[in-house]
Coordinates of C-alpha atoms in Angstrom, one line a residue:
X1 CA 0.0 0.0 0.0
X2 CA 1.2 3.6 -0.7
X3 CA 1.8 6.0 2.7
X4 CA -0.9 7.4 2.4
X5 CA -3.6 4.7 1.9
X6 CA -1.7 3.0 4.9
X7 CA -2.6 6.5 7.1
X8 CA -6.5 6.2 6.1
X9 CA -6.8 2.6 6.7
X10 CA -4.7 3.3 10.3
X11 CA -7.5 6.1 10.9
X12 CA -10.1 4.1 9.6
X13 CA -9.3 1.5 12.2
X14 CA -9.7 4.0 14.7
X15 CA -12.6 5.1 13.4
X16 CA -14.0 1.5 14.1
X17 CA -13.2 1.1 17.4
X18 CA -15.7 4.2 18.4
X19 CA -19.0 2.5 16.5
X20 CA -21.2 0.3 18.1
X21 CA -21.5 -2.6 16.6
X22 CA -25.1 -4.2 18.4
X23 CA -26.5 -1.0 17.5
X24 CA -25.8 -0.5 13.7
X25 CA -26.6 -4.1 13.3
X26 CA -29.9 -3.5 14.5
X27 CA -30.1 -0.4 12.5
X28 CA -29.2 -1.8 9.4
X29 CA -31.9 -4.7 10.0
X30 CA -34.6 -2.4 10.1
X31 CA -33.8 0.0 7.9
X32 CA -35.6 0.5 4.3
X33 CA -34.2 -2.4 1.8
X34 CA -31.6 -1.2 -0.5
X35 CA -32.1 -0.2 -4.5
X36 CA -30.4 -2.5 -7.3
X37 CA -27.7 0.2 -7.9
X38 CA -27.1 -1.9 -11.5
X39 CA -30.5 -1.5 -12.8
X40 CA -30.6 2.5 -11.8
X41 CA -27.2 2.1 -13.6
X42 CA -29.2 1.3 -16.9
X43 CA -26.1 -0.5 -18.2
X44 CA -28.0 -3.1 -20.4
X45 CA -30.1 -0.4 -22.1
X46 CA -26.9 1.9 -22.4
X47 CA -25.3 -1.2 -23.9
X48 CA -28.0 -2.2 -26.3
X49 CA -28.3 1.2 -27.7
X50 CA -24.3 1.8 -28.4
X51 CA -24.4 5.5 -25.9
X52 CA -22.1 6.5 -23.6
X53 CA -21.5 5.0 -20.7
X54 CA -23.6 5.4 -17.6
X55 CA -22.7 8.8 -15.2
X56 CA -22.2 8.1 -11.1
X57 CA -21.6 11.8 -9.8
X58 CA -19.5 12.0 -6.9
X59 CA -20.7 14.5 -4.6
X60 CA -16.9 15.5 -2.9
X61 CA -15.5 18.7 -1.4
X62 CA -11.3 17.5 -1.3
X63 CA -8.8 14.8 -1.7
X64 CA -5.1 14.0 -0.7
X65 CA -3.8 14.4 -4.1
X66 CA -5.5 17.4 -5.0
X67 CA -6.5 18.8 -1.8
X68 CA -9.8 21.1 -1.1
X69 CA -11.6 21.4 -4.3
X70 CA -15.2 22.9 -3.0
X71 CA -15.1 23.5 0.7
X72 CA -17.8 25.7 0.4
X73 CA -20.6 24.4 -2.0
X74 CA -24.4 23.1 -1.2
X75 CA -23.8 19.6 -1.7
X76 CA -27.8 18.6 -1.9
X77 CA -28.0 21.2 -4.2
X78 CA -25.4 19.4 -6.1
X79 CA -27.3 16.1 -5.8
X80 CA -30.8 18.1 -7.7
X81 CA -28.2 19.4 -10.6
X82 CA -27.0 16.0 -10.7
X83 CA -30.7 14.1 -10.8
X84 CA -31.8 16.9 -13.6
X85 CA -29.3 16.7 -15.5
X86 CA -28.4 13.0 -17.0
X87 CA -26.7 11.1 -14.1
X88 CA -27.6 7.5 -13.4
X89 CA -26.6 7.6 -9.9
X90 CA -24.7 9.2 -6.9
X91 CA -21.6 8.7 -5.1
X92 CA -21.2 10.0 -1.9
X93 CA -17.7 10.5 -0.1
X94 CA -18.3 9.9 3.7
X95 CA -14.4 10.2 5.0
X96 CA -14.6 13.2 6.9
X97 CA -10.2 13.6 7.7
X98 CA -9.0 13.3 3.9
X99 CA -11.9 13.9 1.8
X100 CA -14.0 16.3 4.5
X101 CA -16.9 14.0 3.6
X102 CA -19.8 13.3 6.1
X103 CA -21.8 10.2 6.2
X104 CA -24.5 12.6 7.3
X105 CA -25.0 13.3 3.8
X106 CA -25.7 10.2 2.2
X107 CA -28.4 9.2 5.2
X108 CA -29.8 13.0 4.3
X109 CA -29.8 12.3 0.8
X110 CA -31.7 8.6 1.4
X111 CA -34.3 8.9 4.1
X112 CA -35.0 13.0 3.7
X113 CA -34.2 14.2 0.7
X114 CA -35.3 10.9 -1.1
X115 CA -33.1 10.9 -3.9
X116 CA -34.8 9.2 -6.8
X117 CA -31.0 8.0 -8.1
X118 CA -29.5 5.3 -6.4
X119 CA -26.6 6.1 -4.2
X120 CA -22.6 4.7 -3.7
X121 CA -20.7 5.1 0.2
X122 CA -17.7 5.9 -1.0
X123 CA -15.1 5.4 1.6
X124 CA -12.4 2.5 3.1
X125 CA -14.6 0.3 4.3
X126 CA -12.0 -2.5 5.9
X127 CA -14.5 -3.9 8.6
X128 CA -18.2 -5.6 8.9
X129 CA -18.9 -2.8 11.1
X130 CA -19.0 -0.3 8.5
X131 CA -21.3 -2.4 5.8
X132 CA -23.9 -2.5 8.5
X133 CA -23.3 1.1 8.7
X134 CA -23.3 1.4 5.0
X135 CA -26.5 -0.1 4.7
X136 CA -28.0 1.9 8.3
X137 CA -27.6 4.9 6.7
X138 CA -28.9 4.4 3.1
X139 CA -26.2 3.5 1.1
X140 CA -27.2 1.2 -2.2
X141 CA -24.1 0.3 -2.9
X142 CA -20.6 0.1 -1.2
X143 CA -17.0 0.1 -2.2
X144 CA -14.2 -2.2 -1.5
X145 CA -10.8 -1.2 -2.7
X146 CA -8.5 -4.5 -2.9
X147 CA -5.4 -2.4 -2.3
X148 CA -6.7 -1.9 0.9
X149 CA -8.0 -5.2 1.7
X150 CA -5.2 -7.4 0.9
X151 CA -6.1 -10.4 2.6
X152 CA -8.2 -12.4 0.0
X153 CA -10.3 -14.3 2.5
X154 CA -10.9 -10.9 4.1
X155 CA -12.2 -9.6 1.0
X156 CA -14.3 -12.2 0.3
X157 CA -16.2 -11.9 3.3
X158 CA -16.7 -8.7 3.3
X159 CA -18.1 -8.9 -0.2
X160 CA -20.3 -11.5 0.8
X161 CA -21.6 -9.7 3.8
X162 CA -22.0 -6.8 1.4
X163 CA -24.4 -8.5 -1.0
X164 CA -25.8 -10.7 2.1
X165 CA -27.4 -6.9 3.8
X166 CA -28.8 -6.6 -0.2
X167 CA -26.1 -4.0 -1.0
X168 CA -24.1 -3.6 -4.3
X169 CA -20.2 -4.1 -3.4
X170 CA -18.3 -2.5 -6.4
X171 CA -14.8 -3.9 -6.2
X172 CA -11.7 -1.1 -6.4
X173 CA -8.8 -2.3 -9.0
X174 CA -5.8 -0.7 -9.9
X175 CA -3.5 -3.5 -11.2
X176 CA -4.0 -6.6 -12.7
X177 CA -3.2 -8.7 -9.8
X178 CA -6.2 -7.0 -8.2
X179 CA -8.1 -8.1 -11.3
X180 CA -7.1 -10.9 -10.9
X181 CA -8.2 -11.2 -7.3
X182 CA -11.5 -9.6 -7.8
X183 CA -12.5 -12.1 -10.2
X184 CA -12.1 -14.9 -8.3
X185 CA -14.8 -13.2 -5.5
X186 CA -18.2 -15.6 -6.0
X187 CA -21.1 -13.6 -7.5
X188 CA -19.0 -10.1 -8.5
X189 CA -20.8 -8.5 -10.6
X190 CA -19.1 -4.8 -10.3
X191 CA -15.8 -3.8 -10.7
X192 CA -14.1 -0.4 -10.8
X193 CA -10.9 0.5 -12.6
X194 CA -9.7 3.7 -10.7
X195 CA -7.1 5.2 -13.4
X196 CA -5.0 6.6 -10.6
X197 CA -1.4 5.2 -9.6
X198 CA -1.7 4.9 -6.0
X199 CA 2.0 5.3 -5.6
X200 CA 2.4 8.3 -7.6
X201 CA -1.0 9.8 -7.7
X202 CA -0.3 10.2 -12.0
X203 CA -3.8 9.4 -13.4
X204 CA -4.1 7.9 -17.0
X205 CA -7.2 6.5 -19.1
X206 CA -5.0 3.8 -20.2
X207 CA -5.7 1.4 -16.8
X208 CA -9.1 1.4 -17.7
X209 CA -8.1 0.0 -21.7
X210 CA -5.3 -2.4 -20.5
X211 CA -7.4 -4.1 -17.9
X212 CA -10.9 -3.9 -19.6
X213 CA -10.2 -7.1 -21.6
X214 CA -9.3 -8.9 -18.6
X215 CA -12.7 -8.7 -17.5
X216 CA -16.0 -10.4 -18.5
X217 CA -18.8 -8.8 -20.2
X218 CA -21.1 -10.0 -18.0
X219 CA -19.3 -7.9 -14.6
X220 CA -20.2 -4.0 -15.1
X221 CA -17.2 -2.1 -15.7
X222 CA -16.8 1.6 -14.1
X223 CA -14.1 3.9 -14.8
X224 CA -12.9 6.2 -12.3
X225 CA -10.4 8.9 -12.2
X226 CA -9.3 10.7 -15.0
X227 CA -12.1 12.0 -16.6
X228 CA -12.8 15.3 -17.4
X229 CA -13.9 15.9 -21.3
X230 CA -16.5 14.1 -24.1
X231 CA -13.3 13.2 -25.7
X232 CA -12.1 10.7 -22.6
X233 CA -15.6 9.7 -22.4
X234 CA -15.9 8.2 -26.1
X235 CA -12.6 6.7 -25.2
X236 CA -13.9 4.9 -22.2
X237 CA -17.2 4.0 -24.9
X238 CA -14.9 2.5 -27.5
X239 CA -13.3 0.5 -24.4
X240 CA -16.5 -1.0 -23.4
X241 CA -16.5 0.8 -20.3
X242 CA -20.2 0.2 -19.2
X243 CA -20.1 3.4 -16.2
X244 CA -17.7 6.1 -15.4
X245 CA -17.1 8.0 -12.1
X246 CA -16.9 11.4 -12.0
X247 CA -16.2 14.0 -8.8
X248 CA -13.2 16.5 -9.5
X249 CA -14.5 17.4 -13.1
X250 CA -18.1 18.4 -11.6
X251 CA -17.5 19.9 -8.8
X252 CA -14.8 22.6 -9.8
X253 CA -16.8 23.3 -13.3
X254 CA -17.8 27.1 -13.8
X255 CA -21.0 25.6 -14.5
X256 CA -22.2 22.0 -12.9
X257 CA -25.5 21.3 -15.0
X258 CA -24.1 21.7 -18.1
X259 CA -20.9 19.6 -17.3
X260 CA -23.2 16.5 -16.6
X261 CA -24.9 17.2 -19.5
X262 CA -22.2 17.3 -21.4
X263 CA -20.5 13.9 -19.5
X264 CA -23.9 12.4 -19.3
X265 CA -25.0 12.8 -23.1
X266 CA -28.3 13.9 -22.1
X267 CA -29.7 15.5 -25.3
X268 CA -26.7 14.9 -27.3
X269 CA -26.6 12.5 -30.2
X270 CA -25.2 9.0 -29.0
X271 CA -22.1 7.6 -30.9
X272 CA -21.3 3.6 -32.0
X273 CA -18.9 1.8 -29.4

């Protein structure tokens, strides 16, 4: 693991100890049942018709590599530009030390707010605790990054547990030994390619072609990382990419609704894969 993913996961561990477990279990047992994150997705459809691929907006304010991107904006406000404008679903940091996230947010943007798109906890979840939590506070979908779960048996039961509590896990590579690794987890069905070097923090679309191939049609493919412009976005669609992830380039546009618009293709002429 790189320094810094090593300092999350050491806080993230602390994090842990503080929860209480009994009473996030019980919380996440009576709490509404998930979405299917894959059908808001609208992959298959997306496929079938040869468009782009599918838009998860990442609602996110900072991050160690770049820092604070948009301390000061109205995140559900955000979340409405995002809904009316073309993306298929929402991703919603909840680290508060390096990404000044707050799982306040995505339980908000669940049980109050009602967000009619179905919503990603993105954070380092490295502990049963936290799926529980995950699912407590209205998370549809989770993520588990192998480069911080490096014990296999560890990530397969966390996966398990994840689609056990009705929850979409969408497994974090970077490599192709995590590719690798991910595809040997029973019943994966989502995997994310994150473009970004996790030693030196250099980002290239390239990842996301090399490893594509690797993986089976049938498993849902999401870029992430890297994407900022229509032209990396036709060259995720001629990669078969079936999703893309997108924060930094939304939130630090002069002008958020168009941006998704313009990522999204909504009202723009589709193009062939």
């Amino acid at each position: 693991m790189t320094n810094i993913l090593e300092q999350i996961v050491a806080h993230k561990k602390t994090e842990i100890t503080a929860l209480d477990a009994q009473a996030l279990r019980r919380a996440a047992e009576s709490s509404p049942a998930p979405r299917d994150f894959l059908s808001g997705l609208g992959v298959r459809e997306r496929q079938r018709f040869g468009s782009r691929p599918s838009l998860i907006a990442e609602l996110k304010r900072a991050s160690p590599s770049k820092g604070i991107l948009a301390s000061f904006l109205d995140l559900f406000q955000i979340a409405d530009i995002y809904t009316e404008n073309g993306a298929s679903a929402i991703s919603v940091l909840t680290d508060e030390k390096f990404f000044m996230g707050k799982l306040e947010t995505l339980r908000e943007l669940r049980f109050t707010r009602r967000s009619k798109l179905p919503l990603l906890r993105k954070d380092f979840i490295i502990d049963e605790i936290q799926i529980y939590e995950s699912r407590a506070n209205g998370a549809d979908a989770t993520l588990l990054i192998a480069a911080a779960l490096l014990d296999d048996k560890h990530l397969a039961d966390l996966h398990a547990l994840t689609l056990a509590l009705g929850l979409t896990p969408l497994v974090e590579v970077h490599n192709e030994v995590e590719t690798e690794r991910a595809l040997k987890l029973k019943e994966v069905r989502f995997i994310g390619i994150n473009n970004r070097d996790l030693a030196t923090f250099d980002v290239s679309l390239s990842t996301t072609e090399r490893l594509r191939p690797i993986i089976p049609s049938e498993i849902v493919v999401v870029a992430e990382s890297g994407i900022f412009t229509v032209n990396d976005v036709e060259r995720l669609a001629h990669a078969n990419v079936d999703a893309m992830l997108v924060g930094e380039a939304l939130i630090t546009a002069p002008d958020i609704a168009s941006k998704v618009r313009e990522l999204s293709g909504l009202n723009v002429q589709t193009f062939e894969r």
